[in-house]
Amino acid sequence: MWQNEDVIHVFQYEWFLVRNAACFPDRPAVVDKNGTLTWEQLNRQSDWLAQAMKAVGIQKGRRVALLWHSSLEWMLVWCACQKIGAVTVPLNARLLPEEIALDMHMADCDVLFCADRFLETGRFLAGRINLTVLVAEGGAHDGSWMSWSAFYNLGSSGPVSEDLKDDDESIILFTSGTTGRPKGVVRTQRMVREHALVLALESGGCSKHEIMLTTSPFYHTGGLMCILKMAALAGTVVLVERFDAPAVLDMIERYEVTQVLMVPPVVYRRLTSCPKRADLTLPSVRDVLISGGRCDLGYARSIFELFPNARLRFSWGSTEACSITSIALDKTTLERRPELVSTVGTVNALVEVKLVDERGQDVKDGEVGEGLVRSPMVFQGYLGNVKESGQDVLAGGWLRTGDLLKRDAEGYYYLVDRLKDVIKTGGENVYALEIERVLLEHPYIADCAVVGVYDEVYEEGIAAAIVLEPGRTLDPDDLISFCRSHLPGYKKPRYWAVLDALPVNSIGKVQKAELRRRGRALFSPLPGINRKG
């Protein structure tokens, strides 16, 4: 059935839906707190919703904004858009309404699907943007909005067939905006399809029923990655709207989850310390996905304690380039080769990577260089031709990632730091990520972020913002002693601050720009620290 060319013309995302509905009709495709959709139900209901979209004039190429939490409805809108070639534009509801309006204007959206919990923002957007189709979860009690049920009832049965091309737009994601306004990244049908296939290859095909739980929102590339991976593997996505340790542990046990993605890495430690953890063994989890660069052996050991049968899957990627590198390491390998805890793995299929110096020349193995990526999964430019810090990120067919890496003789890549986070102190370049990894080895430090702040002597001084483990205190002299034992003089922090929590954006990325902005007003000098001592 799913091979019938009358059903599907081009191998795009829709092919996964049709194939899975035919081959695994009763297997759950998506689960949230309110229910489950099997692959047959997801395919059939998204066909119906696609027909409803066509009934109100939503056609191929139309950009459809989605202000909705991770849910069955989100998945239905996404799948329906893929069937007719409409472009999904997931919105970050945690932004200010004015910021969301800017994103919608940038993406030229005139269709909005809005969950009830965001209806106040939805009404604001309707007053600022000329929207031709407005759908609210329960209706907005005026004539310009349709309820979800009324809109759905406009549909009809039967598959939707559109002539989709590789270069047709599929989804627009906005970067996380840690240093400025988010930028719109267009992913094409080809990028979405091949990203899904690369993720499936990482897992070794679909010989097992994979069940993936994520707390990552779908407006972020991490959340979308889970959707694509489970579609290619005919697996199940278990959706958790927000992190709540007891609820997450309960869902992992109840659904026998095999893969987990949560960000940032410190979240896994919060699972380990949850009292409910003492009653669970959680043997089903085989893969724990963790973004590269922020893990250390302490994190790794706590994850293995929580999930005794798991491997840690480190990776490196971006909104602009999808998944670039990955590797899965078990507990035995990491204990035997602890240096691998900081690797981001080897290059994925369909991807080329080279590391270059400031002049654009290739660097040797073991040397640090900026990562350049070439791949059919790399985007072709930001919406509106926006440039990153005045620089063209696409040069000669290669994407400049802004990430500094090094490669060893075995082909393993290591994320050294973000180019913008390098601290220039007394004529030396210091990588903030290296200092953070060392500080995280301290038993009392739960999380940290290192930045450069103005220093009268060294131009920039190394400053550490620290979050302590619950119930712990840290004396400055103890921190100084620890740093002297683990870091050379020029890499030791000269300033510090103990915070209740690091400033983060909506997906958990640390807002280092906020720490730099507060500068010396936030950080206190560490007494007795000098570059020699």
Coordinates of C-alpha atoms in Angstrom, one line a residue:
M1 CA 0.0 0.0 0.0
W2 CA 2.6 2.6 1.0
Q3 CA 4.6 1.9 -2.1
N4 CA 1.6 2.9 -4.3
E5 CA 2.7 6.0 -6.4
D6 CA -1.0 7.1 -6.4
V7 CA -0.7 7.5 -2.6
I8 CA 2.6 9.4 -2.5
H9 CA 4.7 10.8 -5.3
V10 CA 7.9 11.9 -3.6
F11 CA 9.8 10.4 -0.8
Q12 CA 9.3 13.2 1.8
Y13 CA 8.2 13.3 5.4
E14 CA 4.7 12.2 4.5
W15 CA 6.2 8.9 3.3
F16 CA 7.0 8.0 6.9
L17 CA 3.4 8.6 7.9
V18 CA 2.0 6.4 5.1
R19 CA 4.5 3.7 5.6
N20 CA 4.1 3.5 9.4
A21 CA 0.3 3.6 9.1
A22 CA 0.5 0.6 6.7
C23 CA 3.2 -1.4 8.5
F24 CA 2.6 -0.5 12.2
P25 CA -1.0 0.7 12.3
D26 CA -1.7 -0.1 16.0
R27 CA 1.7 1.1 17.3
P28 CA 1.5 4.3 19.2
A29 CA 3.0 7.2 17.3
V30 CA 2.6 10.0 19.9
V31 CA 1.6 10.1 23.6
D32 CA 0.8 13.0 25.8
K33 CA -0.9 13.4 29.2
N34 CA -4.3 13.5 27.5
G35 CA -4.1 10.4 25.2
T36 CA -2.5 8.5 22.4
L37 CA -2.6 8.4 18.6
T38 CA -1.5 5.3 16.8
W39 CA 0.3 5.6 13.5
E40 CA -2.9 4.7 11.6
Q41 CA -4.9 7.3 13.6
L42 CA -2.2 10.0 13.2
N43 CA -2.1 9.4 9.4
R44 CA -5.9 9.3 9.0
Q45 CA -6.6 12.3 11.2
S46 CA -3.9 14.4 9.7
D47 CA -5.4 13.6 6.3
W48 CA -8.7 14.9 7.6
L49 CA -7.1 18.0 9.0
A50 CA -5.2 18.6 5.8
Q51 CA -8.5 18.6 3.9
A52 CA -9.8 21.1 6.4
M53 CA -6.8 23.3 5.7
K54 CA -7.5 23.1 2.0
A55 CA -11.1 24.0 2.6
V56 CA -10.1 27.4 4.0
G57 CA -7.5 28.1 1.5
I58 CA -4.3 26.9 3.2
Q59 CA -2.3 25.5 0.3
K60 CA 1.3 24.5 -0.6
G61 CA 3.8 27.2 0.5
R62 CA 1.4 28.9 3.0
R63 CA 3.1 29.6 6.3
V64 CA 1.1 28.4 9.3
A65 CA 2.1 29.7 12.7
L66 CA 1.6 27.3 15.6
L67 CA 1.3 28.8 19.1
W68 CA 0.7 25.6 20.9
H69 CA 2.3 23.4 23.6
S70 CA 3.7 20.0 22.8
S71 CA 0.6 17.9 22.3
L72 CA -1.4 15.6 20.0
E73 CA -2.8 18.7 18.3
W74 CA 0.7 20.0 17.6
M75 CA 1.6 16.8 15.9
L76 CA -1.6 16.8 13.9
V77 CA -1.0 20.3 12.6
W78 CA 2.6 19.5 11.7
C79 CA 1.6 16.3 9.8
A80 CA -1.2 18.0 8.0
C81 CA 1.0 20.8 6.9
Q82 CA 3.6 18.2 5.6
K83 CA 0.9 16.5 3.6
I84 CA -0.2 19.6 1.7
G85 CA 3.2 21.3 1.6
A86 CA 2.2 24.2 3.9
V87 CA 5.1 25.5 6.0
T88 CA 4.9 25.0 9.8
V89 CA 6.1 27.9 11.9
P90 CA 6.3 26.8 15.6
L91 CA 6.3 29.9 17.9
N92 CA 8.0 30.2 21.3
A93 CA 5.2 31.1 23.7
R94 CA 7.7 32.1 26.3
L95 CA 8.7 35.2 24.4
L96 CA 6.9 38.5 24.8
P97 CA 3.9 39.0 22.6
E98 CA 5.8 41.8 20.7
E99 CA 8.7 39.4 20.1
I100 CA 6.3 36.7 18.8
A101 CA 4.7 39.3 16.5
L102 CA 8.2 40.1 15.1
D103 CA 8.8 36.4 14.4
M104 CA 5.5 36.0 12.6
H105 CA 6.1 39.2 10.6
M106 CA 9.5 37.9 9.6
A107 CA 8.0 34.6 8.5
D108 CA 5.2 36.3 6.7
C109 CA 2.5 34.2 8.5
D110 CA -1.2 34.8 7.9
V111 CA -2.5 31.7 9.6
L112 CA -2.4 31.0 13.3
F113 CA -3.3 28.0 15.4
C114 CA -3.5 28.9 19.1
A115 CA -3.9 26.8 22.3
D116 CA -6.3 28.2 24.9
R117 CA -3.5 28.9 27.4
F118 CA -1.9 31.3 24.9
L119 CA -5.1 33.0 23.8
E120 CA -4.3 36.4 25.3
T121 CA -1.2 36.4 23.2
G122 CA -3.1 35.1 20.2
R123 CA -5.6 38.0 20.4
F124 CA -2.6 40.5 20.6
L125 CA -1.2 38.9 17.5
A126 CA -4.5 39.1 15.7
G127 CA -4.6 42.8 16.4
R128 CA -1.1 43.4 15.1
I129 CA -0.9 41.1 12.0
N130 CA -3.3 40.7 9.1
L131 CA -4.3 37.0 9.8
T132 CA -6.7 35.4 7.4
V133 CA -7.2 32.1 9.3
L134 CA -7.5 32.0 13.1
V135 CA -8.1 28.8 15.0
A136 CA -8.2 28.7 18.8
E137 CA -8.4 25.5 20.8
G138 CA -11.8 26.2 22.4
G139 CA -12.8 29.2 20.2
A140 CA -12.3 32.9 21.1
H141 CA -16.0 33.8 21.3
D142 CA -16.0 36.2 18.4
G143 CA -16.6 35.7 14.7
S144 CA -13.0 36.0 13.5
W145 CA -11.8 32.8 15.3
M146 CA -12.8 29.2 14.7
S147 CA -12.6 26.5 17.4
W148 CA -10.4 23.5 16.9
S149 CA -13.4 21.2 16.7
A150 CA -15.2 23.5 14.2
F151 CA -12.1 23.7 12.0
Y152 CA -11.5 20.0 12.2
N153 CA -15.1 19.3 11.1
L154 CA -14.4 21.1 7.8
G155 CA -12.2 18.1 6.8
S156 CA -13.1 15.0 4.8
S157 CA -11.7 11.5 4.5
G158 CA -9.2 10.3 2.0
P159 CA -5.4 10.9 1.5
V160 CA -4.1 14.2 0.3
S161 CA -1.7 14.1 -2.6
E162 CA 0.6 17.0 -3.4
D163 CA 3.5 17.2 -5.8
L164 CA 6.3 18.1 -3.3
K165 CA 9.8 19.0 -4.4
D166 CA 13.1 18.7 -2.4
D167 CA 13.5 22.5 -2.3
D168 CA 9.9 23.2 -1.1
E169 CA 9.8 24.7 2.4
S170 CA 8.8 22.4 5.2
I171 CA 9.3 24.3 8.5
I172 CA 10.8 27.5 9.8
L173 CA 12.6 27.4 13.1
F174 CA 13.9 30.4 15.0
T175 CA 17.4 30.3 16.6
S176 CA 17.5 30.5 20.4
G177 CA 18.7 34.0 20.4
T178 CA 21.3 33.8 23.2
T179 CA 23.1 36.9 21.8
G180 CA 20.4 38.9 20.1
R181 CA 17.1 38.6 18.2
P182 CA 16.3 35.1 17.0
K183 CA 16.8 34.5 13.3
G184 CA 14.5 32.4 11.1
V185 CA 15.9 29.2 9.6
V186 CA 14.1 27.6 6.7
R187 CA 14.3 23.8 6.5
T188 CA 13.3 22.3 3.2
Q189 CA 11.5 19.0 2.5
R190 CA 14.9 17.5 1.6
M191 CA 16.5 18.7 4.9
V192 CA 13.7 17.3 7.0
R193 CA 13.7 13.9 5.2
E194 CA 17.5 13.4 5.2
H195 CA 17.8 14.6 8.8
A196 CA 15.2 11.9 9.8
L197 CA 17.2 9.3 7.9
V198 CA 20.5 10.3 9.4
L199 CA 19.0 10.0 12.9
A200 CA 17.6 6.6 12.1
L201 CA 21.0 5.4 10.9
E202 CA 22.5 6.5 14.2
S203 CA 20.2 4.1 15.9
G204 CA 21.0 1.2 13.6
G205 CA 17.6 1.0 11.8
C206 CA 14.2 0.1 13.1
S207 CA 14.6 -3.5 14.3
K208 CA 13.2 -2.6 17.7
H209 CA 10.3 -0.5 18.8
E210 CA 11.9 2.7 20.1
I211 CA 10.0 4.9 22.5
M212 CA 11.4 8.4 23.0
L213 CA 10.6 10.8 25.8
T214 CA 11.5 14.4 25.5
T215 CA 10.9 17.6 27.5
S216 CA 12.4 19.7 24.6
P217 CA 9.8 22.0 23.1
F218 CA 8.8 21.5 19.4
Y219 CA 9.7 25.0 18.5
H220 CA 13.3 24.0 19.1
T221 CA 15.5 21.8 16.9
G222 CA 15.9 19.3 19.7
G223 CA 12.1 18.7 20.0
L224 CA 11.8 18.4 16.2
M225 CA 14.7 16.0 16.1
C226 CA 12.7 13.6 18.3
I227 CA 9.7 13.8 16.0
L228 CA 11.8 13.1 12.9
K229 CA 13.8 10.2 14.5
M230 CA 10.7 8.4 15.7
A231 CA 9.0 8.8 12.3
A232 CA 11.9 7.3 10.5
L233 CA 12.1 4.4 13.1
A234 CA 8.3 3.9 13.3
G235 CA 8.7 4.6 17.0
T236 CA 6.7 6.5 19.6
V237 CA 7.2 10.0 20.9
V238 CA 6.2 10.6 24.6
L239 CA 5.6 14.3 25.2
V240 CA 6.3 16.0 28.4
E241 CA 5.3 19.7 28.4
R242 CA 7.6 20.8 31.2
F243 CA 10.2 19.2 33.4
D244 CA 8.7 17.7 36.6
A245 CA 11.0 15.0 38.0
P246 CA 8.3 12.6 39.5
A247 CA 6.1 12.9 36.4
V248 CA 9.0 12.2 34.1
L249 CA 10.1 9.2 36.0
D250 CA 6.6 7.9 36.1
M251 CA 6.2 8.2 32.3
I252 CA 9.6 6.5 31.7
E253 CA 8.5 3.6 33.8
R254 CA 4.9 3.4 32.5
Y255 CA 5.7 3.6 28.8
E256 CA 9.0 1.6 29.0
V257 CA 10.8 4.5 27.3
T258 CA 14.0 3.4 25.4
Q259 CA 15.4 6.9 24.6
V260 CA 15.5 10.1 26.5
L261 CA 16.3 13.7 25.5
M262 CA 16.3 16.5 28.1
V263 CA 18.3 19.7 28.2
P264 CA 20.4 21.0 29.9
P265 CA 22.5 18.1 31.4
V266 CA 21.9 19.3 34.9
V267 CA 18.3 18.1 34.5
Y268 CA 19.4 14.5 34.7
R269 CA 21.0 15.1 38.0
R270 CA 17.7 16.5 39.3
L271 CA 16.1 13.2 38.3
T272 CA 18.7 11.2 40.2
S273 CA 18.0 13.2 43.4
C274 CA 14.2 12.9 43.1
P275 CA 12.9 10.8 46.1
K276 CA 10.7 8.7 43.7
R277 CA 13.9 7.5 42.1
A278 CA 14.6 5.1 45.1
D279 CA 11.6 3.0 44.1
L280 CA 12.5 2.5 40.4
T281 CA 15.1 0.6 38.3
L282 CA 14.2 2.0 34.8
P283 CA 15.9 -0.8 32.8
S284 CA 14.2 0.0 29.5
V285 CA 16.2 3.2 28.7
R286 CA 19.0 2.3 26.2
D287 CA 20.0 5.8 24.9
V288 CA 20.3 9.1 26.8
L289 CA 20.8 12.0 24.5
I290 CA 22.9 14.8 25.8
S291 CA 24.3 17.8 23.9
G292 CA 28.0 17.9 23.6
G293 CA 30.4 19.9 25.6
R294 CA 28.5 20.3 28.9
C295 CA 28.9 16.8 30.3
D296 CA 31.5 15.6 32.8
L297 CA 32.1 12.2 34.5
G298 CA 30.0 13.3 37.5
Y299 CA 27.0 13.8 35.2
A300 CA 27.8 10.6 33.3
R301 CA 27.9 8.5 36.5
S302 CA 24.7 9.9 37.8
I303 CA 23.0 9.1 34.5
F304 CA 24.3 5.5 34.5
E305 CA 23.1 5.2 38.1
L306 CA 19.6 6.3 37.0
F307 CA 19.5 4.2 33.8
P308 CA 21.8 1.2 34.3
N309 CA 21.3 -0.2 30.8
A310 CA 21.8 3.0 28.9
R311 CA 24.5 4.5 26.7
L312 CA 25.2 8.2 26.6
R313 CA 24.7 9.6 23.1
F314 CA 26.7 12.8 22.7
S315 CA 26.1 15.0 19.7
W316 CA 26.8 18.3 18.1
G317 CA 24.5 20.2 15.8
S318 CA 22.6 23.4 15.3
T319 CA 19.3 24.9 14.0
E320 CA 21.2 25.8 10.8
A321 CA 22.9 22.4 10.2
C322 CA 20.8 19.8 11.9
S323 CA 22.8 16.9 13.4
I324 CA 26.5 17.1 12.6
T325 CA 28.3 14.5 14.8
S326 CA 27.3 11.9 17.3
I327 CA 28.5 8.9 19.3
A328 CA 27.0 6.5 21.9
L329 CA 29.2 5.4 24.8
D330 CA 28.5 2.9 27.5
K331 CA 29.6 3.0 31.1
T332 CA 32.5 0.6 30.6
T333 CA 34.0 2.6 27.8
L334 CA 33.8 5.9 29.6
E335 CA 35.4 4.5 32.7
R336 CA 38.2 3.0 30.6
R337 CA 38.6 6.1 28.5
P338 CA 37.3 9.1 30.6
E339 CA 38.6 11.7 28.1
L340 CA 35.7 10.6 25.8
V341 CA 33.2 12.3 28.1
S342 CA 34.0 15.6 26.4
T343 CA 33.8 14.2 22.8
V344 CA 30.9 15.0 20.5
G345 CA 31.6 11.9 18.4
T346 CA 32.4 11.3 14.8
V347 CA 30.9 12.8 11.6
N348 CA 27.4 11.6 10.8
A349 CA 26.3 10.3 7.4
L350 CA 25.8 12.9 4.6
V351 CA 28.0 15.4 6.5
E352 CA 31.5 16.9 5.9
V353 CA 33.4 18.8 8.5
K354 CA 36.6 20.7 8.4
L355 CA 38.4 22.8 11.0
V356 CA 40.1 26.1 10.0
D357 CA 42.1 28.8 11.6
E358 CA 41.4 32.6 11.5
R359 CA 42.8 32.7 7.9
G360 CA 40.6 29.9 6.7
Q361 CA 43.4 27.3 6.5
D362 CA 42.9 23.7 7.6
V363 CA 44.3 22.9 11.1
K364 CA 46.1 19.7 12.0
D365 CA 44.6 17.0 14.3
G366 CA 44.9 18.2 17.9
E367 CA 44.7 21.8 17.0
V368 CA 41.7 24.1 17.6
G369 CA 39.8 25.5 14.7
E370 CA 36.4 26.7 13.8
G371 CA 34.0 24.0 12.5
L372 CA 32.8 24.4 9.0
V373 CA 30.0 22.1 7.7
R374 CA 28.9 21.0 4.3
S375 CA 25.8 18.8 4.0
P376 CA 22.4 18.6 2.2
M377 CA 21.0 19.2 5.7
V378 CA 22.6 22.7 5.9
F379 CA 20.2 25.6 5.5
Q380 CA 20.5 28.1 2.7
G381 CA 20.2 31.4 4.6
Y382 CA 18.2 33.2 7.2
L383 CA 14.9 34.8 6.5
G384 CA 15.3 38.3 5.2
N385 CA 19.0 37.7 4.4
V386 CA 19.9 38.4 8.0
K387 CA 23.6 38.0 8.6
E388 CA 25.2 36.8 11.8
S389 CA 27.2 39.6 13.4
G390 CA 27.8 41.2 10.1
Q391 CA 29.4 38.1 8.7
D392 CA 28.1 35.7 6.0
V393 CA 27.8 32.4 7.7
L394 CA 27.7 30.6 4.4
A395 CA 31.0 30.8 2.6
G396 CA 32.0 28.8 -0.5
G397 CA 29.3 26.2 0.2
W398 CA 30.4 25.7 3.8
L399 CA 28.5 26.8 6.9
R400 CA 30.6 28.7 9.5
T401 CA 29.3 27.3 12.8
G402 CA 31.0 29.7 15.2
D403 CA 32.1 26.6 17.2
L404 CA 35.7 25.8 18.1
L405 CA 36.6 22.2 17.9
K406 CA 39.6 19.9 17.7
R407 CA 39.8 16.4 16.2
D408 CA 42.0 13.5 17.4
A409 CA 43.8 10.9 15.4
E410 CA 40.8 8.5 15.7
G411 CA 38.5 11.0 14.1
Y412 CA 36.7 12.0 17.4
Y413 CA 35.7 15.6 17.5
Y414 CA 35.8 17.7 20.8
L415 CA 33.8 20.9 21.3
V416 CA 36.2 23.4 22.8
D417 CA 34.0 26.5 23.0
R418 CA 31.9 28.9 21.2
L419 CA 34.0 31.4 19.3
K420 CA 32.2 34.3 20.9
D421 CA 32.9 32.8 24.4
V422 CA 36.7 32.8 24.2
I423 CA 38.1 34.9 26.9
K424 CA 41.2 37.0 26.1
T425 CA 43.1 37.5 29.3
G426 CA 46.6 39.0 29.5
G427 CA 47.3 38.0 25.9
E428 CA 46.1 34.4 26.3
N429 CA 43.0 32.8 24.8
V430 CA 41.1 30.9 27.5
Y431 CA 38.2 28.6 26.6
A432 CA 35.3 29.1 29.0
L433 CA 34.0 25.6 28.4
E434 CA 37.3 24.1 29.6
I435 CA 37.0 26.0 32.9
E436 CA 33.4 25.0 33.3
R437 CA 34.2 21.3 32.9
V438 CA 36.8 21.6 35.7
L439 CA 34.5 23.5 38.0
L440 CA 31.8 20.9 37.5
E441 CA 34.1 18.3 39.0
H442 CA 33.8 20.0 42.4
P443 CA 31.4 18.0 44.5
Y444 CA 29.5 21.1 45.7
I445 CA 29.0 22.7 42.3
A446 CA 25.8 21.8 40.5
D447 CA 26.1 24.1 37.6
C448 CA 28.3 27.0 36.4
A449 CA 29.0 29.4 33.6
V450 CA 32.2 31.2 32.9
V451 CA 32.6 34.5 31.1
G452 CA 35.1 37.3 30.7
V453 CA 34.5 40.6 32.5
Y454 CA 36.5 43.9 32.4
D455 CA 39.8 43.7 34.3
E456 CA 42.1 46.6 34.8
V457 CA 45.2 44.5 34.6
Y458 CA 44.5 41.7 32.2
E459 CA 41.8 43.3 29.9
E460 CA 39.4 40.5 30.6
G461 CA 39.2 38.6 33.9
I462 CA 37.8 35.1 34.1
A463 CA 34.5 35.2 36.1
A464 CA 32.6 32.1 37.3
A465 CA 28.9 32.1 38.0
I466 CA 28.2 29.1 40.3
V467 CA 25.1 27.3 41.4
L468 CA 25.7 25.1 44.4
E469 CA 24.2 21.7 45.2
P470 CA 21.2 22.0 47.6
G471 CA 22.3 22.5 51.2
R472 CA 25.9 23.1 50.3
T473 CA 28.1 26.2 51.0
L474 CA 31.4 27.0 49.4
D475 CA 34.1 29.2 50.9
P476 CA 36.2 31.4 48.6
D477 CA 39.4 29.8 50.0
D478 CA 38.1 26.3 49.2
L479 CA 37.3 27.4 45.6
I480 CA 40.7 29.0 45.3
S481 CA 42.4 25.8 46.6
F482 CA 40.4 23.7 44.1
C483 CA 41.3 25.9 41.2
R484 CA 45.0 25.9 42.1
S485 CA 45.0 22.1 42.1
H486 CA 43.2 21.8 38.7
L487 CA 44.1 24.8 36.6
P488 CA 47.2 26.7 35.5
G489 CA 47.5 30.2 36.8
Y490 CA 46.2 32.1 33.8
K491 CA 43.1 29.9 33.6
K492 CA 42.0 30.4 37.2
P493 CA 38.8 32.5 37.8
R494 CA 39.6 35.9 39.3
Y495 CA 36.0 36.7 40.0
W496 CA 33.0 34.7 41.2
A497 CA 29.3 34.8 42.1
V498 CA 27.1 32.3 43.7
L499 CA 23.6 32.3 42.2
D500 CA 20.4 30.5 42.9
A501 CA 20.1 29.7 39.2
L502 CA 21.9 30.7 36.0
P503 CA 20.0 33.0 33.6
V504 CA 18.7 30.7 30.8
N505 CA 16.4 31.1 27.8
S506 CA 13.3 29.0 27.2
I507 CA 15.2 25.9 26.2
G508 CA 17.7 26.0 29.0
K509 CA 20.6 27.6 27.2
V510 CA 22.7 29.8 29.5
Q511 CA 22.4 33.5 28.7
K512 CA 26.0 34.4 28.9
A513 CA 25.3 37.8 27.4
E514 CA 23.3 38.6 30.5
L515 CA 26.2 37.6 32.8
R516 CA 28.6 39.8 30.7
R517 CA 26.2 42.7 30.8
R518 CA 26.0 42.6 34.6
G519 CA 29.8 42.3 34.7
R520 CA 31.7 43.4 37.8
A521 CA 28.4 44.5 39.4
L522 CA 27.5 40.8 39.7
F523 CA 30.9 39.2 40.4
S524 CA 33.2 39.6 43.4
P525 CA 37.0 39.3 43.3
L526 CA 38.4 36.0 44.6
P527 CA 41.0 37.0 47.3
G528 CA 44.6 36.1 46.6
I529 CA 44.0 34.9 43.1
N530 CA 46.8 35.8 40.7
R531 CA 48.1 34.3 37.5
K532 CA 51.1 32.6 39.1
G533 CA 49.6 31.2 42.3

